[in-house]
mmCIF file of C-alpha atoms in Angstrom:
data_model
loop_
_atom_site.group_PDB
_atom_site.id
_atom_site.type_symbol
_atom_site.label_atom_id
_atom_site.label_comp_id
_atom_site.label_asym_id
_atom_site.label_seq_id
_atom_site.Cartn_x
_atom_site.Cartn_y
_atom_site.Cartn_z
ATOM 1 C CA MET D 201 13.971 -200.832 55.488
ATOM 2 C CA LYS D 202 15.222 -201.800 52.066
ATOM 3 C CA LEU D 203 18.897 -201.895 51.142
ATOM 4 C CA HIS D 204 19.911 -201.455 47.514
ATOM 5 C CA GLY D 205 23.306 -203.172 47.303
ATOM 6 C CA TYR D 206 25.619 -205.591 45.569
ATOM 7 C CA PHE D 207 27.272 -208.548 47.243
ATOM 8 C CA ARG D 208 30.785 -207.480 46.315
ATOM 9 C CA SER D 209 30.471 -203.734 46.974
ATOM 10 C CA SER D 210 32.503 -203.022 50.076
ATOM 11 C CA ALA D 211 30.457 -199.863 50.691
ATOM 12 C CA ALA D 212 27.248 -201.947 50.732
ATOM 13 C CA TRP D 213 28.908 -204.468 53.056
ATOM 14 C CA ARG D 214 29.662 -201.686 55.546
ATOM 15 C CA VAL D 215 25.933 -200.931 55.739
ATOM 16 C CA ARG D 216 25.015 -204.621 56.065
ATOM 17 C CA ILE D 217 27.415 -204.875 59.018
ATOM 18 C CA ALA D 218 26.036 -201.735 60.677
ATOM 19 C CA LEU D 219 22.431 -202.952 60.254
ATOM 20 C CA ALA D 220 23.401 -206.344 61.704
ATOM 21 C CA LEU D 221 25.224 -204.758 64.661
ATOM 22 C CA LYS D 222 22.121 -202.702 65.438
ATOM 23 C CA GLY D 223 19.946 -205.810 65.099
ATOM 24 C CA LEU D 224 17.804 -204.266 62.356
ATOM 25 C CA ASP D 225 15.804 -206.224 59.789
ATOM 26 C CA TYR D 226 15.771 -205.175 56.153
ATOM 27 C CA ASP D 227 14.989 -206.360 52.657
ATOM 28 C CA GLN D 228 17.624 -206.396 49.953
ATOM 29 C CA VAL D 229 17.406 -205.191 46.352
ATOM 30 C CA PHE D 230 20.307 -206.352 44.212
ATOM 31 C CA VAL D 231 22.008 -203.918 41.837
ATOM 32 C CA HIS D 232 24.480 -205.766 39.618
ATOM 33 C CA LEU D 233 27.364 -203.332 39.277
ATOM 34 C CA ARG D 234 29.249 -205.339 36.647
ATOM 35 C CA HIS D 235 26.116 -205.501 34.495
ATOM 36 C CA GLY D 236 25.648 -201.718 34.824
ATOM 37 C CA ASP D 237 22.369 -201.892 36.796
ATOM 38 C CA GLN D 238 23.473 -198.749 38.654
ATOM 39 C CA ARG D 239 23.267 -196.667 35.488
ATOM 40 C CA VAL D 240 19.706 -197.547 34.398
ATOM 41 C CA PRO D 241 17.060 -194.797 34.799
ATOM 42 C CA ALA D 242 15.039 -196.763 37.372
ATOM 43 C CA PHE D 243 18.034 -196.956 39.701
ATOM 44 C CA LEU D 244 19.101 -193.366 39.049
ATOM 45 C CA LYS D 245 15.703 -192.373 40.447
ATOM 46 C CA VAL D 246 16.652 -194.217 43.648
ATOM 47 C CA ASN D 247 20.159 -192.716 43.735
ATOM 48 C CA PRO D 248 21.119 -190.045 41.188
ATOM 49 C CA GLN D 249 24.753 -190.727 42.116
ATOM 50 C CA GLY D 250 24.485 -194.151 40.443
ATOM 51 C CA LEU D 251 26.096 -195.802 43.449
ATOM 52 C CA VAL D 252 25.269 -198.453 46.005
ATOM 53 C CA PRO D 253 24.438 -198.623 48.821
ATOM 54 C CA ALA D 254 21.142 -196.752 49.075
ATOM 55 C CA LEU D 255 18.840 -197.362 52.030
ATOM 56 C CA GLU D 256 15.086 -196.796 51.878
ATOM 57 C CA VAL D 257 13.780 -195.796 55.272
ATOM 58 C CA GLU D 258 10.478 -194.386 56.549
ATOM 59 C CA ASP D 259 7.946 -193.277 53.912
ATOM 60 C CA GLY D 260 10.181 -194.341 51.028
ATOM 61 C CA GLU D 261 12.832 -191.730 51.857
ATOM 62 C CA ILE D 262 16.180 -192.822 50.472
ATOM 63 C CA LEU D 263 19.551 -192.350 52.100
ATOM 64 C CA THR D 264 22.813 -192.572 50.197
ATOM 65 C CA GLN D 265 26.537 -192.737 51.010
ATOM 66 C CA SER D 266 27.518 -195.550 53.391
ATOM 67 C CA LEU D 267 29.021 -193.136 55.929
ATOM 68 C CA ALA D 268 25.857 -191.028 56.044
ATOM 69 C CA ILE D 269 23.748 -194.169 56.414
ATOM 70 C CA CYS D 270 25.913 -195.369 59.326
ATOM 71 C CA GLU D 271 25.696 -191.983 61.067
ATOM 72 C CA TYR D 272 21.917 -192.004 60.532
ATOM 73 C CA LEU D 273 21.608 -195.491 62.023
ATOM 74 C CA GLU D 274 23.762 -194.345 64.948
ATOM 75 C CA GLU D 275 21.449 -191.375 65.604
ATOM 76 C CA VAL D 276 18.165 -193.261 65.240
ATOM 77 C CA TYR D 277 19.225 -196.586 66.780
ATOM 78 C CA PRO D 278 21.954 -195.598 69.261
ATOM 79 C CA GLN D 279 22.345 -199.068 70.842
ATOM 80 C CA PRO D 280 24.776 -200.682 70.541
ATOM 81 C CA PRO D 281 26.888 -197.639 69.627
ATOM 82 C CA LEU D 282 29.257 -197.489 66.650
ATOM 83 C CA LEU D 283 30.983 -194.438 68.154
ATOM 84 C CA LEU D 284 32.290 -194.578 71.724
ATOM 85 C CA GLY D 285 34.030 -192.502 74.358
ATOM 86 C CA SER D 286 34.990 -188.839 74.489
ATOM 87 C CA ALA D 287 34.722 -186.457 71.523
ATOM 88 C CA LEU D 288 38.460 -187.037 70.987
ATOM 89 C CA GLU D 289 38.047 -190.813 70.971
ATOM 90 C CA ARG D 290 35.074 -190.570 68.642
ATOM 91 C CA ALA D 291 37.126 -188.375 66.315
ATOM 92 C CA ARG D 292 39.868 -191.041 66.220
ATOM 93 C CA ILE D 293 37.322 -193.743 65.364
ATOM 94 C CA ARG D 294 35.824 -191.581 62.627
ATOM 95 C CA ALA D 295 39.273 -190.593 61.277
ATOM 96 C CA PHE D 296 40.164 -194.275 60.893
ATOM 97 C CA ALA D 297 36.903 -194.975 59.026
ATOM 98 C CA TYR D 298 37.461 -191.928 56.806
ATOM 99 C CA ALA D 299 41.082 -192.937 56.125
ATOM 100 C CA ILE D 300 39.508 -195.957 54.394
ATOM 101 C CA ALA D 301 36.388 -194.258 53.001
ATOM 102 C CA CYS D 302 38.190 -191.163 51.674
ATOM 103 C CA GLU D 303 41.762 -192.273 50.948
ATOM 104 C CA ILE D 304 41.675 -195.939 49.933
ATOM 105 C CA HIS D 305 38.312 -197.067 48.635
ATOM 106 C CA PRO D 306 37.547 -194.188 46.213
ATOM 107 C CA VAL D 307 40.906 -194.650 44.487
ATOM 108 C CA GLN D 308 40.637 -198.431 44.056
ATOM 109 C CA ASN D 309 36.960 -198.857 43.273
ATOM 110 C CA LEU D 310 35.664 -200.355 40.048
ATOM 111 C CA ARG D 311 34.830 -196.998 38.501
ATOM 112 C CA VAL D 312 38.365 -195.660 38.889
ATOM 113 C CA LEU D 313 39.993 -198.933 37.806
ATOM 114 C CA ASN D 314 37.901 -198.882 34.625
ATOM 115 C CA ARG D 315 39.111 -195.356 33.947
ATOM 116 C CA ILE D 316 42.746 -196.421 34.458
ATOM 117 C CA LYS D 317 42.164 -199.244 31.984
ATOM 118 C CA ALA D 318 40.653 -196.759 29.511
ATOM 119 C CA LEU D 319 43.925 -194.781 29.673
ATOM 120 C CA GLY D 320 45.555 -197.761 27.943
ATOM 121 C CA GLN D 321 46.923 -199.563 31.002
ATOM 122 C CA ASP D 322 46.900 -203.361 31.007
ATOM 123 C CA GLU D 323 45.426 -205.656 33.679
ATOM 124 C CA ALA D 324 48.742 -205.884 35.541
ATOM 125 C CA ASP D 325 49.065 -202.081 35.727
ATOM 126 C CA VAL D 326 45.498 -201.744 36.969
ATOM 127 C CA ARG D 327 46.126 -204.379 39.631
ATOM 128 C CA ALA D 328 49.354 -202.618 40.651
ATOM 129 C CA TRP D 329 47.423 -199.339 40.963
ATOM 130 C CA ALA D 330 44.901 -200.956 43.314
ATOM 131 C CA GLN D 331 47.630 -202.712 45.320
ATOM 132 C CA GLU D 332 49.648 -199.511 45.796
ATOM 133 C CA THR D 333 46.539 -197.567 46.825
ATOM 134 C CA ILE D 334 45.594 -200.125 49.438
ATOM 135 C CA ALA D 335 49.137 -200.622 50.762
ATOM 136 C CA THR D 336 49.782 -196.891 51.229
ATOM 137 C CA GLY D 337 46.412 -196.512 52.922
ATOM 138 C CA PHE D 338 46.880 -199.495 55.211
ATOM 139 C CA ASP D 339 50.326 -198.212 56.276
ATOM 140 C CA ALA D 340 48.496 -195.119 57.534
ATOM 141 C CA CYS D 341 45.698 -197.183 59.119
ATOM 142 C CA GLU D 342 48.154 -199.412 61.008
ATOM 143 C CA ALA D 343 49.842 -196.251 62.357
ATOM 144 C CA LEU D 344 46.485 -194.816 63.418
ATOM 145 C CA LEU D 345 45.964 -197.835 65.693
ATOM 146 C CA ASP D 346 49.340 -197.414 67.372
ATOM 147 C CA GLY D 347 48.839 -197.605 71.138
ATOM 148 C CA GLN D 348 45.162 -198.652 70.878
ATOM 149 C CA ALA D 349 44.114 -201.807 72.731
ATOM 150 C CA GLY D 350 42.518 -204.749 70.868
ATOM 151 C CA PRO D 351 40.964 -207.013 69.932
ATOM 152 C CA TYR D 352 39.018 -204.541 67.782
ATOM 153 C CA CYS D 353 40.430 -201.321 66.283
ATOM 154 C CA PHE D 354 39.613 -199.246 69.346
ATOM 155 C CA GLY D 355 39.359 -201.685 72.220
ATOM 156 C CA ALA D 356 36.927 -204.289 73.440
ATOM 157 C CA GLN D 357 33.926 -203.165 71.417
ATOM 158 C CA VAL D 358 33.243 -203.074 67.707
ATOM 159 C CA THR D 359 33.100 -199.534 66.334
ATOM 160 C CA LEU D 360 32.638 -197.761 63.010
ATOM 161 C CA ALA D 361 36.376 -198.307 62.413
ATOM 162 C CA ASP D 362 35.940 -202.103 62.293
ATOM 163 C CA VAL D 363 32.848 -201.753 60.098
ATOM 164 C CA PHE D 364 35.007 -199.991 57.506
ATOM 165 C CA LEU D 365 38.199 -202.051 57.942
ATOM 166 C CA VAL D 366 36.876 -205.561 57.314
ATOM 167 C CA PRO D 367 35.383 -204.940 53.844
ATOM 168 C CA GLN D 368 38.560 -203.128 52.814
ATOM 169 C CA MET D 369 40.673 -206.103 53.985
ATOM 170 C CA ALA D 370 38.555 -208.307 51.719
ATOM 171 C CA ASN D 371 39.254 -205.966 48.805
ATOM 172 C CA ALA D 372 42.965 -206.161 49.615
ATOM 173 C CA ARG D 373 42.879 -209.960 49.408
ATOM 174 C CA ARG D 374 40.961 -209.807 46.140
ATOM 175 C CA PHE D 375 43.713 -207.644 44.607
ATOM 176 C CA GLY D 376 46.458 -209.939 45.964
ATOM 177 C CA VAL D 377 47.888 -207.438 48.430
ATOM 178 C CA GLU D 378 50.329 -209.046 50.866
ATOM 179 C CA LEU D 379 48.770 -208.315 54.251
ATOM 180 C CA ARG D 380 51.839 -207.097 56.109
ATOM 181 C CA TRP D 381 49.957 -205.204 58.861
ATOM 182 C CA PRO D 382 49.816 -207.379 62.008
ATOM 183 C CA ARG D 383 47.390 -205.161 63.899
ATOM 184 C CA LEU D 384 44.936 -204.906 60.998
ATOM 185 C CA ARG D 385 45.137 -208.703 60.521
ATOM 186 C CA ASP D 386 44.395 -209.268 64.234
ATOM 187 C CA VAL D 387 41.392 -206.961 64.111
ATOM 188 C CA GLU D 388 40.066 -208.720 61.020
ATOM 189 C CA ALA D 389 40.449 -212.112 62.726
ATOM 190 C CA ALA D 390 38.547 -210.876 65.778
ATOM 191 C CA CYS D 391 35.751 -209.532 63.567
ATOM 192 C CA GLN D 392 35.498 -212.680 61.473
ATOM 193 C CA SER D 393 34.125 -214.616 64.423
ATOM 194 C CA HIS D 394 31.533 -211.904 65.144
ATOM 195 C CA PRO D 395 28.114 -212.735 63.649
ATOM 196 C CA ALA D 396 27.482 -209.187 62.339
ATOM 197 C CA PHE D 397 30.549 -209.566 60.124
ATOM 198 C CA ASP D 398 30.190 -213.261 59.331
ATOM 199 C CA THR D 399 26.531 -213.298 58.276
ATOM 200 C CA THR D 400 26.957 -210.241 56.040
ATOM 201 C CA ARG D 401 29.955 -211.566 54.091
ATOM 202 C CA PRO D 402 29.751 -211.069 50.316
ATOM 203 C CA ASP D 403 29.783 -214.826 49.625
ATOM 204 C CA ARG D 404 26.794 -215.324 51.910
ATOM 205 C CA GLN D 405 24.576 -212.873 50.055
ATOM 206 C CA PRO D 406 21.761 -214.120 47.804
ATOM 207 C CA ASP D 407 23.253 -212.345 44.775
ATOM 208 C CA ALA D 408 26.759 -213.829 45.288
ATOM 209 C CA GLU D 409 28.257 -215.438 42.192
ATOM 210 C CA MET U 46 44.318 -174.967 68.712
ATOM 211 C CA LYS U 47 46.873 -175.295 65.963
ATOM 212 C CA LEU U 48 45.977 -176.154 62.377
ATOM 213 C CA HIS U 49 48.561 -177.836 60.168
ATOM 214 C CA GLY U 50 47.474 -176.917 56.641
ATOM 215 C CA TYR U 51 48.337 -175.584 53.216
ATOM 216 C CA PHE U 52 46.656 -172.616 51.579
ATOM 217 C CA ARG U 53 45.647 -174.546 48.478
ATOM 218 C CA SER U 54 44.513 -177.799 50.129
ATOM 219 C CA SER U 55 40.743 -177.911 49.848
ATOM 220 C CA ALA U 56 40.590 -180.317 52.796
ATOM 221 C CA ALA U 57 42.430 -177.768 54.957
ATOM 222 C CA TRP U 58 40.124 -175.015 53.717
ATOM 223 C CA ARG U 59 37.086 -177.010 54.899
ATOM 224 C CA VAL U 60 38.521 -176.973 58.428
ATOM 225 C CA ARG U 61 39.352 -173.264 58.252
ATOM 226 C CA ILE U 62 35.723 -172.584 57.298
ATOM 227 C CA ALA U 63 34.362 -174.784 60.105
ATOM 228 C CA LEU U 64 36.632 -173.106 62.671
ATOM 229 C CA ALA U 65 35.549 -169.670 61.416
ATOM 230 C CA LEU U 66 31.841 -170.609 61.520
ATOM 231 C CA LYS U 67 32.252 -171.740 65.120
ATOM 232 C CA GLY U 68 34.123 -168.520 65.952
ATOM 233 C CA LEU U 69 37.212 -170.411 67.151
ATOM 234 C CA ASP U 70 40.746 -168.972 67.275
ATOM 235 C CA TYR U 71 43.694 -171.037 66.127
ATOM 236 C CA ASP U 72 47.312 -170.822 65.050
ATOM 237 C CA GLN U 73 48.426 -172.079 61.666
ATOM 238 C CA VAL U 74 51.415 -174.234 60.756
ATOM 239 C CA PHE U 75 52.137 -174.311 57.035
ATOM 240 C CA VAL U 76 52.948 -177.598 55.339
ATOM 241 C CA HIS U 77 54.054 -176.961 51.765
ATOM 242 C CA LEU U 78 52.572 -179.883 49.846
ATOM 243 C CA ARG U 79 54.321 -179.120 46.553
ATOM 244 C CA HIS U 80 57.684 -179.046 48.353
ATOM 245 C CA GLY U 81 56.891 -182.405 50.000
ATOM 246 C CA ASP U 82 56.773 -181.067 53.589
ATOM 247 C CA GLN U 83 54.057 -183.646 54.322
ATOM 248 C CA ARG U 84 56.540 -186.508 53.839
ATOM 249 C CA VAL U 85 59.302 -185.336 56.221
ATOM 250 C CA PRO U 86 59.689 -187.317 59.474
ATOM 251 C CA ALA U 87 58.759 -184.360 61.681
ATOM 252 C CA PHE U 88 55.382 -184.033 59.975
ATOM 253 C CA LEU U 89 54.783 -187.778 59.851
ATOM 254 C CA LYS U 90 54.978 -187.665 63.664
ATOM 255 C CA VAL U 91 52.095 -185.174 63.578
ATOM 256 C CA ASN U 92 50.119 -187.207 61.021
ATOM 257 C CA PRO U 93 51.382 -190.630 59.949
ATOM 258 C CA GLN U 94 49.010 -190.389 56.978
ATOM 259 C CA GLY U 95 51.207 -187.628 55.512
ATOM 260 C CA LEU U 96 48.161 -185.477 54.855
ATOM 261 C CA VAL U 97 46.819 -182.075 55.815
ATOM 262 C CA PRO U 98 44.793 -180.925 57.624
ATOM 263 C CA ALA U 99 45.782 -181.999 61.134
ATOM 264 C CA LEU U 100 44.399 -180.129 64.136
ATOM 265 C CA GLU U 101 46.191 -180.010 67.500
ATOM 266 C CA VAL U 102 43.678 -179.701 70.282
ATOM 267 C CA GLU U 103 43.843 -180.034 74.102
ATOM 268 C CA ASP U 104 47.110 -181.426 75.546
ATOM 269 C CA GLY U 105 48.755 -181.676 72.127
ATOM 270 C CA GLU U 106 46.323 -184.363 70.947
ATOM 271 C CA ILE U 107 46.160 -184.365 67.152
ATOM 272 C CA LEU U 108 43.088 -184.936 65.042
ATOM 273 C CA THR U 109 43.258 -185.893 61.374
ATOM 274 C CA GLN U 110 40.848 -186.181 58.428
ATOM 275 C CA SER U 111 38.840 -183.023 57.714
ATOM 276 C CA LEU U 112 35.499 -184.802 58.164
ATOM 277 C CA ALA U 113 36.479 -186.163 61.569
ATOM 278 C CA ILE U 114 37.719 -182.728 62.600
ATOM 279 C CA CYS U 115 34.407 -181.136 61.546
ATOM 280 C CA GLU U 116 32.384 -183.759 63.453
ATOM 281 C CA TYR U 117 34.619 -183.189 66.497
ATOM 282 C CA LEU U 118 34.108 -179.428 66.326
ATOM 283 C CA GLU U 119 30.363 -180.025 65.989
ATOM 284 C CA GLU U 120 30.330 -182.198 69.140
ATOM 285 C CA VAL U 121 32.535 -179.931 71.274
ATOM 286 C CA TYR U 122 31.317 -176.556 69.991
ATOM 287 C CA PRO U 123 27.716 -177.249 68.921
ATOM 288 C CA GLN U 124 26.807 -173.585 68.186
ATOM 289 C CA PRO U 125 26.220 -172.602 65.472
ATOM 290 C CA PRO U 126 25.480 -176.108 64.181
ATOM 291 C CA LEU U 127 26.919 -177.572 60.971
ATOM 292 C CA LEU U 128 24.247 -180.293 60.991
ATOM 293 C CA LEU U 129 20.589 -179.350 61.282
ATOM 294 C CA GLY U 130 17.115 -180.827 61.438
ATOM 295 C CA SER U 131 15.867 -184.412 61.749
ATOM 296 C CA ALA U 132 18.100 -187.473 61.494
ATOM 297 C CA LEU U 133 16.939 -187.771 57.885
ATOM 298 C CA GLU U 134 17.841 -184.171 57.113
ATOM 299 C CA ARG U 135 21.202 -184.537 58.821
ATOM 300 C CA ALA U 136 21.846 -187.677 56.750
ATOM 301 C CA ARG U 137 21.137 -185.700 53.547
ATOM 302 C CA ILE U 138 23.566 -182.967 54.598
ATOM 303 C CA ARG U 139 26.235 -185.543 55.433
ATOM 304 C CA ALA U 140 25.612 -187.477 52.209
ATOM 305 C CA PHE U 141 26.218 -184.305 50.185
ATOM 306 C CA ALA U 142 29.474 -183.607 52.040
ATOM 307 C CA TYR U 143 30.577 -187.242 51.563
ATOM 308 C CA ALA U 144 29.670 -187.146 47.857
ATOM 309 C CA ILE U 145 32.446 -184.553 47.623
ATOM 310 C CA ALA U 146 34.802 -185.972 50.261
ATOM 311 C CA CYS U 147 34.537 -189.599 49.094
ATOM 312 C CA GLU U 148 33.704 -189.432 45.386
ATOM 313 C CA ILE U 149 35.286 -186.295 43.954
ATOM 314 C CA HIS U 150 38.190 -184.991 45.993
ATOM 315 C CA PRO U 151 40.116 -188.275 46.544
ATOM 316 C CA VAL U 152 40.130 -188.958 42.794
ATOM 317 C CA GLN U 153 41.334 -185.494 41.738
ATOM 318 C CA ASN U 154 43.795 -184.663 44.480
ATOM 319 C CA LEU U 155 47.471 -183.974 43.847
ATOM 320 C CA ARG U 156 48.594 -187.436 44.948
ATOM 321 C CA VAL U 157 46.359 -189.218 42.447
ATOM 322 C CA LEU U 158 47.111 -186.770 39.624
ATOM 323 C CA ASN U 159 50.844 -187.371 40.149
ATOM 324 C CA ARG U 160 50.210 -191.120 39.879
ATOM 325 C CA ILE U 161 48.259 -190.617 36.634
ATOM 326 C CA LYS U 162 51.196 -188.607 35.297
ATOM 327 C CA ALA U 163 53.591 -191.387 36.338
ATOM 328 C CA LEU U 164 51.561 -193.798 34.162
ATOM 329 C CA GLY U 165 52.846 -191.821 31.172
ATOM 330 C CA GLN U 166 49.897 -189.472 30.693
ATOM 331 C CA ASP U 167 50.610 -185.904 29.588
ATOM 332 C CA GLU U 168 49.402 -182.690 31.244
ATOM 333 C CA ALA U 169 46.276 -182.525 29.058
ATOM 334 C CA ASP U 170 45.281 -186.099 29.992
ATOM 335 C CA VAL U 171 45.803 -185.387 33.683
ATOM 336 C CA ARG U 172 43.690 -182.243 33.419
ATOM 337 C CA ALA U 173 40.978 -184.185 31.571
ATOM 338 C CA TRP U 174 41.010 -186.812 34.351
ATOM 339 C CA ALA U 175 40.443 -184.142 36.993
ATOM 340 C CA GLN U 176 37.761 -182.412 34.916
ATOM 341 C CA GLU U 177 35.812 -185.624 34.318
ATOM 342 C CA THR U 178 36.014 -186.573 37.996
ATOM 343 C CA ILE U 179 34.672 -183.219 39.107
ATOM 344 C CA ALA U 180 31.954 -183.017 36.415
ATOM 345 C CA THR U 181 30.573 -186.486 37.180
ATOM 346 C CA GLY U 182 30.595 -185.722 40.885
ATOM 347 C CA PHE U 183 28.942 -182.329 40.516
ATOM 348 C CA ASP U 184 26.191 -183.852 38.352
ATOM 349 C CA ALA U 185 25.374 -186.025 41.360
ATOM 350 C CA CYS U 186 25.709 -183.113 43.806
ATOM 351 C CA GLU U 187 23.335 -180.926 41.772
ATOM 352 C CA ALA U 188 20.793 -183.785 41.799
ATOM 353 C CA LEU U 189 21.179 -184.209 45.574
ATOM 354 C CA LEU U 190 20.015 -180.594 46.036
ATOM 355 C CA ASP U 191 16.898 -181.111 43.919
ATOM 356 C CA GLY U 192 13.916 -179.722 45.817
ATOM 357 C CA GLN U 193 16.029 -178.144 48.592
ATOM 358 C CA ALA U 194 15.498 -174.445 49.302
ATOM 359 C CA GLY U 195 18.395 -171.975 49.064
ATOM 360 C CA PRO U 196 20.341 -169.837 49.354
ATOM 361 C CA TYR U 197 22.654 -172.433 50.893
ATOM 362 C CA CYS U 198 22.706 -176.148 50.015
ATOM 363 C CA PHE U 199 20.066 -177.031 52.586
ATOM 364 C CA GLY U 200 18.147 -173.841 53.246
ATOM 365 C CA ALA U 201 18.689 -170.594 55.066
ATOM 366 C CA GLN U 202 21.644 -171.693 57.191
ATOM 367 C CA VAL U 203 25.168 -172.764 56.297
ATOM 368 C CA THR U 204 25.774 -176.467 56.912
ATOM 369 C CA LEU U 205 28.544 -179.031 56.497
ATOM 370 C CA ALA U 206 27.407 -179.388 52.860
ATOM 371 C CA ASP U 207 28.406 -175.787 52.067
ATOM 372 C CA VAL U 208 31.678 -176.193 53.973
ATOM 373 C CA PHE U 209 32.595 -179.020 51.563
ATOM 374 C CA LEU U 210 31.115 -177.531 48.371
ATOM 375 C CA VAL U 211 32.911 -174.193 48.223
ATOM 376 C CA PRO U 212 36.507 -175.529 48.295
ATOM 377 C CA GLN U 213 35.565 -178.118 45.662
ATOM 378 C CA MET U 214 34.107 -175.372 43.425
ATOM 379 C CA ALA U 215 37.459 -173.575 43.691
ATOM 380 C CA ASN U 216 39.234 -176.772 42.614
ATOM 381 C CA ALA U 217 36.833 -177.030 39.671
ATOM 382 C CA ARG U 218 37.764 -173.517 38.533
ATOM 383 C CA ARG U 219 41.452 -174.273 38.910
ATOM 384 C CA PHE U 220 41.100 -177.262 36.568
ATOM 385 C CA GLY U 221 39.076 -175.213 34.055
ATOM 386 C CA VAL U 222 35.800 -177.096 34.548
ATOM 387 C CA GLU U 223 32.864 -175.292 32.928
ATOM 388 C CA LEU U 224 30.512 -174.704 35.871
ATOM 389 C CA ARG U 225 27.245 -175.852 34.329
ATOM 390 C CA TRP U 226 25.401 -176.475 37.648
ATOM 391 C CA PRO U 227 23.145 -173.457 38.389
ATOM 392 C CA ARG U 228 22.217 -174.532 41.913
ATOM 393 C CA LEU U 229 25.849 -175.171 42.926
ATOM 394 C CA ARG U 230 26.859 -171.802 41.450
ATOM 395 C CA ASP U 231 24.100 -170.027 43.401
ATOM 396 C CA VAL U 232 25.177 -171.689 46.657
ATOM 397 C CA GLU U 233 28.787 -170.711 46.026
ATOM 398 C CA ALA U 234 27.759 -167.089 45.371
ATOM 399 C CA ALA U 235 25.785 -166.994 48.624
ATOM 400 C CA CYS U 236 28.745 -168.406 50.551
ATOM 401 C CA GLN U 237 31.254 -166.038 48.992
ATOM 402 C CA SER U 238 29.696 -163.081 50.793
ATOM 403 C CA HIS U 239 29.772 -164.930 54.142
ATOM 404 C CA PRO U 240 32.839 -163.966 56.233
ATOM 405 C CA ALA U 241 33.604 -167.561 57.299
ATOM 406 C CA PHE U 242 34.176 -168.437 53.640
ATOM 407 C CA ASP U 243 35.695 -165.159 52.548
ATOM 408 C CA THR U 244 38.334 -164.755 55.260
ATOM 409 C CA THR U 245 39.511 -168.352 54.902
ATOM 410 C CA ARG U 246 40.026 -168.261 51.118
ATOM 411 C CA PRO U 247 43.291 -169.798 49.935
ATOM 412 C CA ASP U 248 44.566 -166.498 48.495
ATOM 413 C CA ARG U 249 44.089 -164.783 51.853
ATOM 414 C CA GLN U 250 46.277 -167.249 53.761
ATOM 415 C CA PRO U 251 49.767 -166.224 54.927
ATOM 416 C CA ASP U 252 51.361 -169.062 52.921
ATOM 417 C CA ALA U 253 49.564 -168.175 49.661
ATOM 418 C CA GLU U 254 51.829 -167.857 46.653
#
């Protein structure tokens, strides 16, 4: 398999974590988002959405969207599972991942922040936009874990929820968000000592700056 | 089952379509988003994220996030399926749905548009923001369907991709986006004559204005 990614893309990091959890080997192709590599014709042939990650699988077929890639990996390589328990429990794990993937990340990603800047907002306003987006989203995430046992989001095993939380926590730090959510902080700490999270960190990638 | 929704919420409409496709009965609770019903304490007990849809299932358990609800319905009521084919084909269907749920809808929803307005932008700027978001996203969606047979997004049967496309097409019309994507228009037309889409339309809901 071949992963088209960028060290700092939190969506690409999710896929690196999922691949590591499943114990899968892959090659990396680096798409420099700040240099605009995602908008060149050669990459648009890989992913017409102009986004990373994209994962090349069997016969050169290419999968896009980090959530779809994770669900694919879960179907094809079910062990160890990213989704656990009853349909209800699996829905809670997915809802937590989507609360990050659909409510936080799309509204604070580079593309949106550049558009906010283009509206005439200065750096401080753009940073405040990202901070508010993350804080509102993490308030909801902390509430979604109410009553759930640790050390991970949903108990003793890593799930899709943790795969999505840790990269978003890193984004929060990067934007200077005060991390006032004790449960989310505890989960992040538990994940940080797990090799699937540690070895896939942005600063450990070959394209890290 | 009891669906907490709002006639005009495209995320709630997705769930209405999925419930209709599965032939499931449910009661509706109306949460008036423009009146701020989603921020009152009673509703925050239902969904601490302050969002619709939320679906009450067995024993008063509450599911949130339209994607998680659809995946839950798919697991518990597998017929007729929303996801079809090989793992690769299922990943393509999911990626299309996520391209809408993660790239378009979060950046043009009411909450974000109100924040753009609060930055000092006028109505025309806010409308232009929504239009650009949808147009860029639909360019990608049209490309994702390249080579796929119709009449629906992925062939002869309705899938999760159609469930997510049709409400987003309605949003596009509402924001005055010129619908320049022939394949997306054809899929929408095919869905419009399908009862699961037609009976769940926003203007047919009891809370429609």
